mmCIF file of C-alpha atoms and ligand atoms in Angstrom:
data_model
loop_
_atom_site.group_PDB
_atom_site.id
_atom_site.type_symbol
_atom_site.label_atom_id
_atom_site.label_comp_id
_atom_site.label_asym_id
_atom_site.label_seq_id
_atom_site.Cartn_x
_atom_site.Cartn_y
_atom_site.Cartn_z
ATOM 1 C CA UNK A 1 11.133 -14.954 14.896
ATOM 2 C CA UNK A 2 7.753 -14.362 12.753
ATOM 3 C CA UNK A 3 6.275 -10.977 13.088
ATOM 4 C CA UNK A 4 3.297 -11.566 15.322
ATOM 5 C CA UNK A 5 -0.178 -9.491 14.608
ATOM 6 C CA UNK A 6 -2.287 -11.808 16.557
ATOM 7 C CA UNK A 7 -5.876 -10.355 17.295
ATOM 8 C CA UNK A 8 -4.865 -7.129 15.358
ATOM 9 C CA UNK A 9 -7.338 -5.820 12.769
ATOM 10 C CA UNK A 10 -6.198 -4.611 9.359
ATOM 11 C CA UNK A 11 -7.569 -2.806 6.640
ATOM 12 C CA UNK A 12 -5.820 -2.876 3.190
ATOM 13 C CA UNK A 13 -7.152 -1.024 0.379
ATOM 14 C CA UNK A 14 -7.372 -2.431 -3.148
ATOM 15 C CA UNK A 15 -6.309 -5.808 -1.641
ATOM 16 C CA UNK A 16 -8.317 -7.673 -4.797
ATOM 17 C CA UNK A 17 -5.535 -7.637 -7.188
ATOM 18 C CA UNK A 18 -1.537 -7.901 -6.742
ATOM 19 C CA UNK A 19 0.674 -6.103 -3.705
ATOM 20 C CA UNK A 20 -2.436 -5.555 -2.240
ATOM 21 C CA UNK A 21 -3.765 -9.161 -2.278
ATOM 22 C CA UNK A 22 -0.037 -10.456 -1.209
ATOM 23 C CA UNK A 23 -0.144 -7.613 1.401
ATOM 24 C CA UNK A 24 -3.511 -9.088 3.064
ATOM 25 C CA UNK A 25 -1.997 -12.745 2.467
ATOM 26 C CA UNK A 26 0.816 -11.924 4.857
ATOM 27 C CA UNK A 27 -0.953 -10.085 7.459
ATOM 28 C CA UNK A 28 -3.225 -12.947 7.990
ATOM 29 C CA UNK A 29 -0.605 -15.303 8.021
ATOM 30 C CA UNK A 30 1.340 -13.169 11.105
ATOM 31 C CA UNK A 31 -2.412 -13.131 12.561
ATOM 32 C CA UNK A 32 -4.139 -10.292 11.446
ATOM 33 C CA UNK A 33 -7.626 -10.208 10.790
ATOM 34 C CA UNK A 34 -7.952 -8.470 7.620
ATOM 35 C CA UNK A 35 -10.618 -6.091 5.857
ATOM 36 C CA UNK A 36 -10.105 -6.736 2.092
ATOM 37 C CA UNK A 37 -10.979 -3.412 0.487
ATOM 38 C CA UNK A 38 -12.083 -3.289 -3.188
ATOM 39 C CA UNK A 39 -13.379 -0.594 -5.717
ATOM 40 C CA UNK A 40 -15.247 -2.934 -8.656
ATOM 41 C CA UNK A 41 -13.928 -6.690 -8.660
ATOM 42 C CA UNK A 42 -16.240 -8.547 -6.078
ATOM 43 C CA UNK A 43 -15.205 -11.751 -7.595
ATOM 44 C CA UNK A 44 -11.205 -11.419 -6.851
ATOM 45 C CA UNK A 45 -12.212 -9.916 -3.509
ATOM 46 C CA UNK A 46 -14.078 -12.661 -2.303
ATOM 47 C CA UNK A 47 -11.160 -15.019 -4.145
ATOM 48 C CA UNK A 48 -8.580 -13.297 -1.518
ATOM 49 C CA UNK A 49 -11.195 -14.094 1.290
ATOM 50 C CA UNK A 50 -11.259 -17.099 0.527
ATOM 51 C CA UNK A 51 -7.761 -18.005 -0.053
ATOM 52 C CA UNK A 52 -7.162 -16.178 3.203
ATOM 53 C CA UNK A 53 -9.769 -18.201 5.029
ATOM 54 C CA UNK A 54 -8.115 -21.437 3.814
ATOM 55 C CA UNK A 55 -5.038 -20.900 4.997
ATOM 56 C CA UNK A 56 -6.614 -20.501 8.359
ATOM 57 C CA UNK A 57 -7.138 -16.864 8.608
ATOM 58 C CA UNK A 58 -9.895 -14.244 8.994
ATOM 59 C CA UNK A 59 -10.832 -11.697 6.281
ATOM 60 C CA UNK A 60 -13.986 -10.337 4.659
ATOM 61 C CA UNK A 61 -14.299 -8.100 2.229
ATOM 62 C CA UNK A 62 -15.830 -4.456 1.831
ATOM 63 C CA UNK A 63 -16.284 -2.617 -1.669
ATOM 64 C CA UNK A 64 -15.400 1.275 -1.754
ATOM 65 C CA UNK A 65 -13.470 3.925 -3.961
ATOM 66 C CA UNK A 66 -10.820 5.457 -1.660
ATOM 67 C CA UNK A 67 -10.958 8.340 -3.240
ATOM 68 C CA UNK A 68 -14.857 9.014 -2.411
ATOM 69 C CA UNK A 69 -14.914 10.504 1.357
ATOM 70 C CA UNK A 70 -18.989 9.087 1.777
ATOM 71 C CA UNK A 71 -17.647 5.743 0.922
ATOM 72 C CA UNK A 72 -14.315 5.640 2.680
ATOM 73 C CA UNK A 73 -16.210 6.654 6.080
ATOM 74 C CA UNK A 74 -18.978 4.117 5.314
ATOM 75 C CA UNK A 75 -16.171 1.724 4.906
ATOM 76 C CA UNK A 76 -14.324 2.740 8.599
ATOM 77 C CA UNK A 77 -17.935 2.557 10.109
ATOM 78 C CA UNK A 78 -18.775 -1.064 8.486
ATOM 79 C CA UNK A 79 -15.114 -1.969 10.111
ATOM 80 C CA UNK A 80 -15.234 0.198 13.645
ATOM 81 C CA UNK A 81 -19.626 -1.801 13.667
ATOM 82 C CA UNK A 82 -17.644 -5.732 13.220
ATOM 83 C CA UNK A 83 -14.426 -5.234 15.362
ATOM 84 C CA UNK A 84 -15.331 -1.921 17.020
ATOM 85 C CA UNK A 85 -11.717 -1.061 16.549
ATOM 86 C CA UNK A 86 -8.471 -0.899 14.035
ATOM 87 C CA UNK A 87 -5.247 -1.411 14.281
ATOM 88 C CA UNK A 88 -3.180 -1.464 11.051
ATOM 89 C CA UNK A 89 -4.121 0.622 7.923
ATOM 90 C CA UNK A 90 -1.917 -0.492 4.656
ATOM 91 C CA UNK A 91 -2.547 2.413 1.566
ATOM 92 C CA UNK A 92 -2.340 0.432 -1.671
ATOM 93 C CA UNK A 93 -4.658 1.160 -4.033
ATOM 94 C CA UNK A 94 -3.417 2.917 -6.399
ATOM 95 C CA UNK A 95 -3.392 2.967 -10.621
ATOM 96 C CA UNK A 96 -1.555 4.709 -13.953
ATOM 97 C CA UNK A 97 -3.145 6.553 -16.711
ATOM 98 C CA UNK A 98 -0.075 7.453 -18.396
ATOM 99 C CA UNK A 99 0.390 9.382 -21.352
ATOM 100 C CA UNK A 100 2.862 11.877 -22.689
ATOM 101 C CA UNK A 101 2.648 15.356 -20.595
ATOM 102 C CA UNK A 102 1.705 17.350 -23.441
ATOM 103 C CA UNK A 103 -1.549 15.208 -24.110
ATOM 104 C CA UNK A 104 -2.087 14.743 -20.657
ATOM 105 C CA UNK A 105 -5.702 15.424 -20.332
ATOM 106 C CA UNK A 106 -6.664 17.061 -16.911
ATOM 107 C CA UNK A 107 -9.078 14.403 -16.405
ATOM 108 C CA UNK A 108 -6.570 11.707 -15.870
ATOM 109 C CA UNK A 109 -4.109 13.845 -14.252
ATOM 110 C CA UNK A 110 -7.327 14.053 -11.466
ATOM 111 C CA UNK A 111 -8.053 10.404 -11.383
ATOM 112 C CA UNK A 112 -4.369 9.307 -10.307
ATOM 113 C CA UNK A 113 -3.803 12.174 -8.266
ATOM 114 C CA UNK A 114 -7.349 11.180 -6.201
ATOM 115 C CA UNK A 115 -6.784 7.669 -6.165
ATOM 116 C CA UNK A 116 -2.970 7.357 -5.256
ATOM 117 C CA UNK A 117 -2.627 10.606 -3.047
ATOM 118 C CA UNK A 118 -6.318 11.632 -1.808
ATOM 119 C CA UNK A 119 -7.772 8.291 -1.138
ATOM 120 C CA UNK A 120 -4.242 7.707 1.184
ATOM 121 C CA UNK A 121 -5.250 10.966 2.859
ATOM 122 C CA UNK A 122 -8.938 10.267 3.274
ATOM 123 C CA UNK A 123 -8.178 6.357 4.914
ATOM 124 C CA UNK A 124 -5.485 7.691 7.005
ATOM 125 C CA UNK A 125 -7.712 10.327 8.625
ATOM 126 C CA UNK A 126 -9.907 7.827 9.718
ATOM 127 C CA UNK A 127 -7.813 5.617 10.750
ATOM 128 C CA UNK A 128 -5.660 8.079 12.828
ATOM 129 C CA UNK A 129 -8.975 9.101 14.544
ATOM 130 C CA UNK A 130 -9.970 5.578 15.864
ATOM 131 C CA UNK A 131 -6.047 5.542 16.747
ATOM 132 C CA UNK A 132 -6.001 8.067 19.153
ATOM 133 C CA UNK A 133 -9.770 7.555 20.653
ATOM 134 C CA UNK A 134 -8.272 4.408 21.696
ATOM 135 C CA UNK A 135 -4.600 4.895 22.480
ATOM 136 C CA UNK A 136 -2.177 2.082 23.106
ATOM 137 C CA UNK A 137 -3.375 -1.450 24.055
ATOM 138 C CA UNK A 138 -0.546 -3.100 25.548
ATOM 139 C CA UNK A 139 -1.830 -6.618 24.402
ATOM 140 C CA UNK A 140 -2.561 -5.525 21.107
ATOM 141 C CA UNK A 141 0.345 -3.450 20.415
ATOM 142 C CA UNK A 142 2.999 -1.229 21.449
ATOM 143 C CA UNK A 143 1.748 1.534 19.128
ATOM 144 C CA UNK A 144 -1.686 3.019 19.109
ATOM 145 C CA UNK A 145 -1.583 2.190 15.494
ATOM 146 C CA UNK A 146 -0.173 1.646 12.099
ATOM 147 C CA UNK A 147 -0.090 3.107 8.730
ATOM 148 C CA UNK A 148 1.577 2.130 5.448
ATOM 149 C CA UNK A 149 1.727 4.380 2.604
ATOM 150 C CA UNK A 150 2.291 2.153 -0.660
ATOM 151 C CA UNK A 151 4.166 4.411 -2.619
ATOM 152 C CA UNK A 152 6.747 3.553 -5.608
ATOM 153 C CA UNK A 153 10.651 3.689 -6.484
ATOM 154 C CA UNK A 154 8.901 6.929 -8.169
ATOM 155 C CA UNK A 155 8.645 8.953 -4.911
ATOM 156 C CA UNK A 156 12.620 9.432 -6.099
ATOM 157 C CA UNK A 157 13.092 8.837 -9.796
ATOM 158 C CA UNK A 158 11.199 11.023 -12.143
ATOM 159 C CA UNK A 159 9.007 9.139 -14.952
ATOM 160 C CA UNK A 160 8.795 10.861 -17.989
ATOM 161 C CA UNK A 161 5.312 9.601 -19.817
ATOM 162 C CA UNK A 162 3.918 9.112 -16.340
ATOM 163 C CA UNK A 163 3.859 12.177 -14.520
ATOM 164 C CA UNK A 164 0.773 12.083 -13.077
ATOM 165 C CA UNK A 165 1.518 8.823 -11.477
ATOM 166 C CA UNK A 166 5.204 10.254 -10.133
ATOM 167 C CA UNK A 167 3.548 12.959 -8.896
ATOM 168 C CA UNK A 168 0.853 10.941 -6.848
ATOM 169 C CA UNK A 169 3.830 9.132 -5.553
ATOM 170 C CA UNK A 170 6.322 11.855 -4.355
ATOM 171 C CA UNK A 171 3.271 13.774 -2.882
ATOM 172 C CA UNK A 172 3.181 10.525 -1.246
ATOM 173 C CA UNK A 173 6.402 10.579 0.146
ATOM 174 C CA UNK A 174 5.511 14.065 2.109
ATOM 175 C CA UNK A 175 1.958 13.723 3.131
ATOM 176 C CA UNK A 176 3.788 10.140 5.105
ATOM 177 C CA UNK A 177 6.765 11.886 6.736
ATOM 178 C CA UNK A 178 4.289 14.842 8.010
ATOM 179 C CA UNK A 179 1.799 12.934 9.154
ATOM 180 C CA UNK A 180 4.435 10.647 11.042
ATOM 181 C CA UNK A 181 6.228 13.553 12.124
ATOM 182 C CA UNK A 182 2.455 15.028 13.777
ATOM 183 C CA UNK A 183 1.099 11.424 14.669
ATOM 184 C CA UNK A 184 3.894 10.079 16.419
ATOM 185 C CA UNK A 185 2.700 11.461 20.048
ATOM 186 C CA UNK A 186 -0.190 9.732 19.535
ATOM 187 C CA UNK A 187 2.338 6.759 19.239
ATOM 188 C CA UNK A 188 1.305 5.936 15.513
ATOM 189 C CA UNK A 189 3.528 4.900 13.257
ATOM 190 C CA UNK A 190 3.464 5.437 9.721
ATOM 191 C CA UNK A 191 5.812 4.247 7.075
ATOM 192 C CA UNK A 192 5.796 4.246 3.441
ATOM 193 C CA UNK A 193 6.965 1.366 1.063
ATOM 194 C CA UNK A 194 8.837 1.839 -1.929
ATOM 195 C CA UNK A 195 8.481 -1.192 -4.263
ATOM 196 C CA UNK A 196 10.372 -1.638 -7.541
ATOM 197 C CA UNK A 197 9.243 -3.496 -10.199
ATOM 198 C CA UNK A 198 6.728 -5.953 -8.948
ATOM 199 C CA UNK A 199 4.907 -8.786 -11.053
ATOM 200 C CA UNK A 200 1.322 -7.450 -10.922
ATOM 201 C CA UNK A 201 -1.233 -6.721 -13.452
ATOM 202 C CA UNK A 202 -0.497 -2.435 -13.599
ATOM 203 C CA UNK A 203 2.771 -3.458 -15.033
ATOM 204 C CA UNK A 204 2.153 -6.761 -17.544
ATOM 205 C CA UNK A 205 3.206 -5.372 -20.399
ATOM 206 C CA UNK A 206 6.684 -4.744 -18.763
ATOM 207 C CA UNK A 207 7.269 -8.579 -17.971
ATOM 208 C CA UNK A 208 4.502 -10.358 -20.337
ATOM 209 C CA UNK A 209 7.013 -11.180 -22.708
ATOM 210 C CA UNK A 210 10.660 -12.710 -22.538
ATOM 211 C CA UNK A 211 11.914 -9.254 -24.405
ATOM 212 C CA UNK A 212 9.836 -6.843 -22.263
ATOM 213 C CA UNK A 213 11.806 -8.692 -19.527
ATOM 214 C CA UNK A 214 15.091 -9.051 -20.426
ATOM 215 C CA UNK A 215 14.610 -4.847 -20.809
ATOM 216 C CA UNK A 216 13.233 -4.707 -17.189
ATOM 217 C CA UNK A 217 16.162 -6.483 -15.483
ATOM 218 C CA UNK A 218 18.618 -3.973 -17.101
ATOM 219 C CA UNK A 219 17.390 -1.816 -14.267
ATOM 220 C CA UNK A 220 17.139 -4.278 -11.416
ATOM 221 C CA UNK A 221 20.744 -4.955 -10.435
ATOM 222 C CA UNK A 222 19.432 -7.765 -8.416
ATOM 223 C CA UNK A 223 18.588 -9.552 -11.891
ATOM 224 C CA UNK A 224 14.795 -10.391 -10.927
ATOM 225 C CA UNK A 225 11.104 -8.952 -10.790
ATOM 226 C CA UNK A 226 9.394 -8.709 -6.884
ATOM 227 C CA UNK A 227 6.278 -10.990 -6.185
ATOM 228 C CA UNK A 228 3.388 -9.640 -4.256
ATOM 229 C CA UNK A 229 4.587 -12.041 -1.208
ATOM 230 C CA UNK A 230 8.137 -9.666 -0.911
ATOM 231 C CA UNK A 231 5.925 -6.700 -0.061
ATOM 232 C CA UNK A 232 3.588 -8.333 1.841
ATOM 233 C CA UNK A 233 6.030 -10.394 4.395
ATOM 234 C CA UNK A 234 7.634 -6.315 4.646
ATOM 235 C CA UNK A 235 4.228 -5.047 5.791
ATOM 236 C CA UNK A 236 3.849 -7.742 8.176
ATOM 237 C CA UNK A 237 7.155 -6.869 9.571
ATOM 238 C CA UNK A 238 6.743 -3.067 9.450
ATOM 239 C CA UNK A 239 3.354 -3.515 11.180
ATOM 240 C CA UNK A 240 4.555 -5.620 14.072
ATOM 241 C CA UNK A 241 6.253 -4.348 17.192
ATOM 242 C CA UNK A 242 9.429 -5.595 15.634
ATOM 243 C CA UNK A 243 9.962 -2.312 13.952
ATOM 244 C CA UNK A 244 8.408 -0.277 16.713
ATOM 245 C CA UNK A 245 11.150 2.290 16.318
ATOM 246 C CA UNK A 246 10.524 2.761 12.717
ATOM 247 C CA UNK A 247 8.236 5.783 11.536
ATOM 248 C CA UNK A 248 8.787 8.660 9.112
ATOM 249 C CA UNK A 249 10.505 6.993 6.100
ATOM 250 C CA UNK A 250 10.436 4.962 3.569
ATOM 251 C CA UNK A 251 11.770 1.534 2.647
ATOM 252 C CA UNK A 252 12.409 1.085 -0.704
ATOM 253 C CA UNK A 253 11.947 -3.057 -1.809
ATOM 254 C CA UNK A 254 13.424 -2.437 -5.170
ATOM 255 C CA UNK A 255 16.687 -5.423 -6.223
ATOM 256 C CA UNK A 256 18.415 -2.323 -6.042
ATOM 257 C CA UNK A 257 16.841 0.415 -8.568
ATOM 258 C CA UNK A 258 17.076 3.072 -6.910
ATOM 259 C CA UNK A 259 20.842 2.100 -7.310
ATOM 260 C CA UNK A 260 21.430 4.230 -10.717
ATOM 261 C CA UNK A 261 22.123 1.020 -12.671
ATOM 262 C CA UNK A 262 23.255 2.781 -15.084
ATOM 263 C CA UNK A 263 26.401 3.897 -13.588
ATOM 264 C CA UNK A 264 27.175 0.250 -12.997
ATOM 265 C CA UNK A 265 30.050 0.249 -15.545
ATOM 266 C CA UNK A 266 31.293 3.106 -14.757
ATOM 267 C CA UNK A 267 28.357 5.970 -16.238
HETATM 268 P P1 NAD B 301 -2.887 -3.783 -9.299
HETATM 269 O O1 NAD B 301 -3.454 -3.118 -10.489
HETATM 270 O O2 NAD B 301 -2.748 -5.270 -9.298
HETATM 271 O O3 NAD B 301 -3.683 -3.370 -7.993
HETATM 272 C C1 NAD B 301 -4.186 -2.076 -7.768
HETATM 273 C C2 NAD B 301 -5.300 -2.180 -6.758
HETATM 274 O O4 NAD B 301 -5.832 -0.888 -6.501
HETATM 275 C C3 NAD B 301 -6.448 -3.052 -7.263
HETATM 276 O O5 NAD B 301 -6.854 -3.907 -6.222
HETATM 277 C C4 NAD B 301 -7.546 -2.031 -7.563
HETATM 278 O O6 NAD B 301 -8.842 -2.573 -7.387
HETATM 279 C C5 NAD B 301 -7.246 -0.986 -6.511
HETATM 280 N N1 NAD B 301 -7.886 0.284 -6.809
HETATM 281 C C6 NAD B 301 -7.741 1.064 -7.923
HETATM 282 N N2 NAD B 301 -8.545 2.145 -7.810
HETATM 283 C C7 NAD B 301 -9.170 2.060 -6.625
HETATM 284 C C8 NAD B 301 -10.107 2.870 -5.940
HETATM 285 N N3 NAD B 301 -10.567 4.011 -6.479
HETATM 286 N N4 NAD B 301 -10.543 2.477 -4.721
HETATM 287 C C9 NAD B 301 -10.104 1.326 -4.151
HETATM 288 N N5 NAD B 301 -9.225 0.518 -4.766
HETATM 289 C C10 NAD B 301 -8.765 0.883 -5.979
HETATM 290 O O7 NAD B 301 -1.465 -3.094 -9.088
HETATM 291 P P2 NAD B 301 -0.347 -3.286 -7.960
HETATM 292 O O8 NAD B 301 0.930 -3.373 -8.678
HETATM 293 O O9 NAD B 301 -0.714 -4.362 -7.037
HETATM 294 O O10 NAD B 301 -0.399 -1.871 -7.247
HETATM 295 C C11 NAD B 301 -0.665 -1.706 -5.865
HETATM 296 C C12 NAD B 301 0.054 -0.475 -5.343
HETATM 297 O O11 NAD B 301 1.466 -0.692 -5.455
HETATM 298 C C13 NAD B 301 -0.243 0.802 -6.123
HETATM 299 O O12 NAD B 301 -0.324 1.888 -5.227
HETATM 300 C C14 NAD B 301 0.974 0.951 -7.015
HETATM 301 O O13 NAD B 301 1.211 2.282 -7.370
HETATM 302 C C15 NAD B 301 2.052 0.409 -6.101
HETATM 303 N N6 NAD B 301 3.279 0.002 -6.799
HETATM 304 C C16 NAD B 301 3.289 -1.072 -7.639
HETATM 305 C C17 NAD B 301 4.481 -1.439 -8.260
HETATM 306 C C18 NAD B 301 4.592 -2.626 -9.185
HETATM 307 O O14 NAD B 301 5.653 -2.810 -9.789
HETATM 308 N N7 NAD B 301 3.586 -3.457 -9.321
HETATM 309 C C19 NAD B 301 5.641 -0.700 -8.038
HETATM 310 C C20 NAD B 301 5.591 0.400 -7.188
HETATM 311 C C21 NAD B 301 4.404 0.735 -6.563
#
């Protein structure tokens, strides 16, 4: 059976480009209405409306920078003024600035650690306040509400050249399980989602070419890259009252690389 969100409202940040825009895709499809969150690209925003609204679904779009408090709670009012509730929250947006540590300039260590990390905590304290002003809706839900923390195969395996970005994403991994762990009598749910490699833009150069590729699959044992739609049909699921018993932890969507490929012939 498909994962039902029917008359559910969802916001998903940076849903304009990649997981995000898949994300979106597959919560309208299950029923969700969907707030398409953006930081600069109105154009692709209102292209994921749009696609969303042919396909027979509901979505409009709001612009903000997660990682700006003034804009994220402009953003919940806009949402909480339209639907005068929420129900799902999915944390994507998210970006690299990667660079060796030593040249690592303080600046970009800031501007991953406020995007990925900060702008999760600043939606998800919204969120969890509309969740528990309104409780549980039987008809809507059997949880009060739902968040997804979009975090990365590098919540668990360190990234040398990139450790602002595996730092964003670890932190990620404990700001979920505590909030889940202090949420959950509220009955909120909240969940992270660790992708592998997925075809997007923030990774081209790794599957742009037929070489770059080839490299890539020597650490997917599964022997191919994720599409956006993978994610999103997980969200969908994770959202619904199907996995109504699941909070706390993550799920890694990977082809198996957190599997230590490398030890696949024997280390
Ligand atoms: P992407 O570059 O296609 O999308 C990133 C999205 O984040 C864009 O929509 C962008 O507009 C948005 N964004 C960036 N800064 C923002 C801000 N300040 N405010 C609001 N939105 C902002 O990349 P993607 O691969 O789709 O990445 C989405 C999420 O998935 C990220 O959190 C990323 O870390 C995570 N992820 C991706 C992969 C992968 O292989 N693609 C793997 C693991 C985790």
């Amino acid at each position: 059976m498909n994962p039902s969100l029917k008359g559910q409202i969802a916001l998903v940040t940076g849903a304009d480009s990649g997981i995000g825009r898949g994300v979106a895709q597959e919560l309208a499809k299950a029923g969700a209405k969907v707030v398409i969150n953006y930081a600069h690209n109105h154009d692709a925003a209102d292209d994921t409306v749009k696609d969303i609204i042919a396909d027979g679904g509901e979505a409009f779009a709001i612009q903000a920078d997660v990682s700006h408090e003034d804009e994220v709670k402009a953003m919940f009012a806009q949402i909480l003024d339209k639907y005068e509730t929420i129900d799902i929250l999915v944390n994507n947006a998210g970006l690299q600035k990667d660079s060796k540590f030593v040249d690592m300039t303080l600046e970009d260590w800031n501007t991953v650690i406020n995007i990925n990390l900060t702008g999760q905590f600043l939606c998800s304290r919204e969120a969890a306040k509309e969740f528990i002003r309104r409780g549980v809706v039987e008809e809507r839900s059997r949880a009060a509400g739902k968040i997804i923390c979009m975090s990365s195969v590098h919540e668990v395996i360190p990234w040398a050249g990139h450790v602002n970005y595996a730092a964003s994403k670890g932190g990620i991994s404990m700001f979920m399980k505590s909030i889940a762990q202090e949420l959950a009598p509220h009955k909120i749910r909240v969940v992270g989602i660790g992708p592998g490699a997925i075809q997007t833009p923030i990774n081209k150069s790794a599957w742009e070419t037929p070489e770059a590729l080839d490299k890539l699959l020597t650490l997917i044992p599964y022997n191919r890259i994720g599409k956006p739609a993978d994610i999103g049909q997980l969200a969908a699921w994770l959202a619904s009252d199907q996995a109504d018993y699941i909070t706390g932890t993550t799920i890694f969507m990977d082809g198996g690389m957190t599997l230590y490929p490398g030890f696949a012939d024997n280390g």
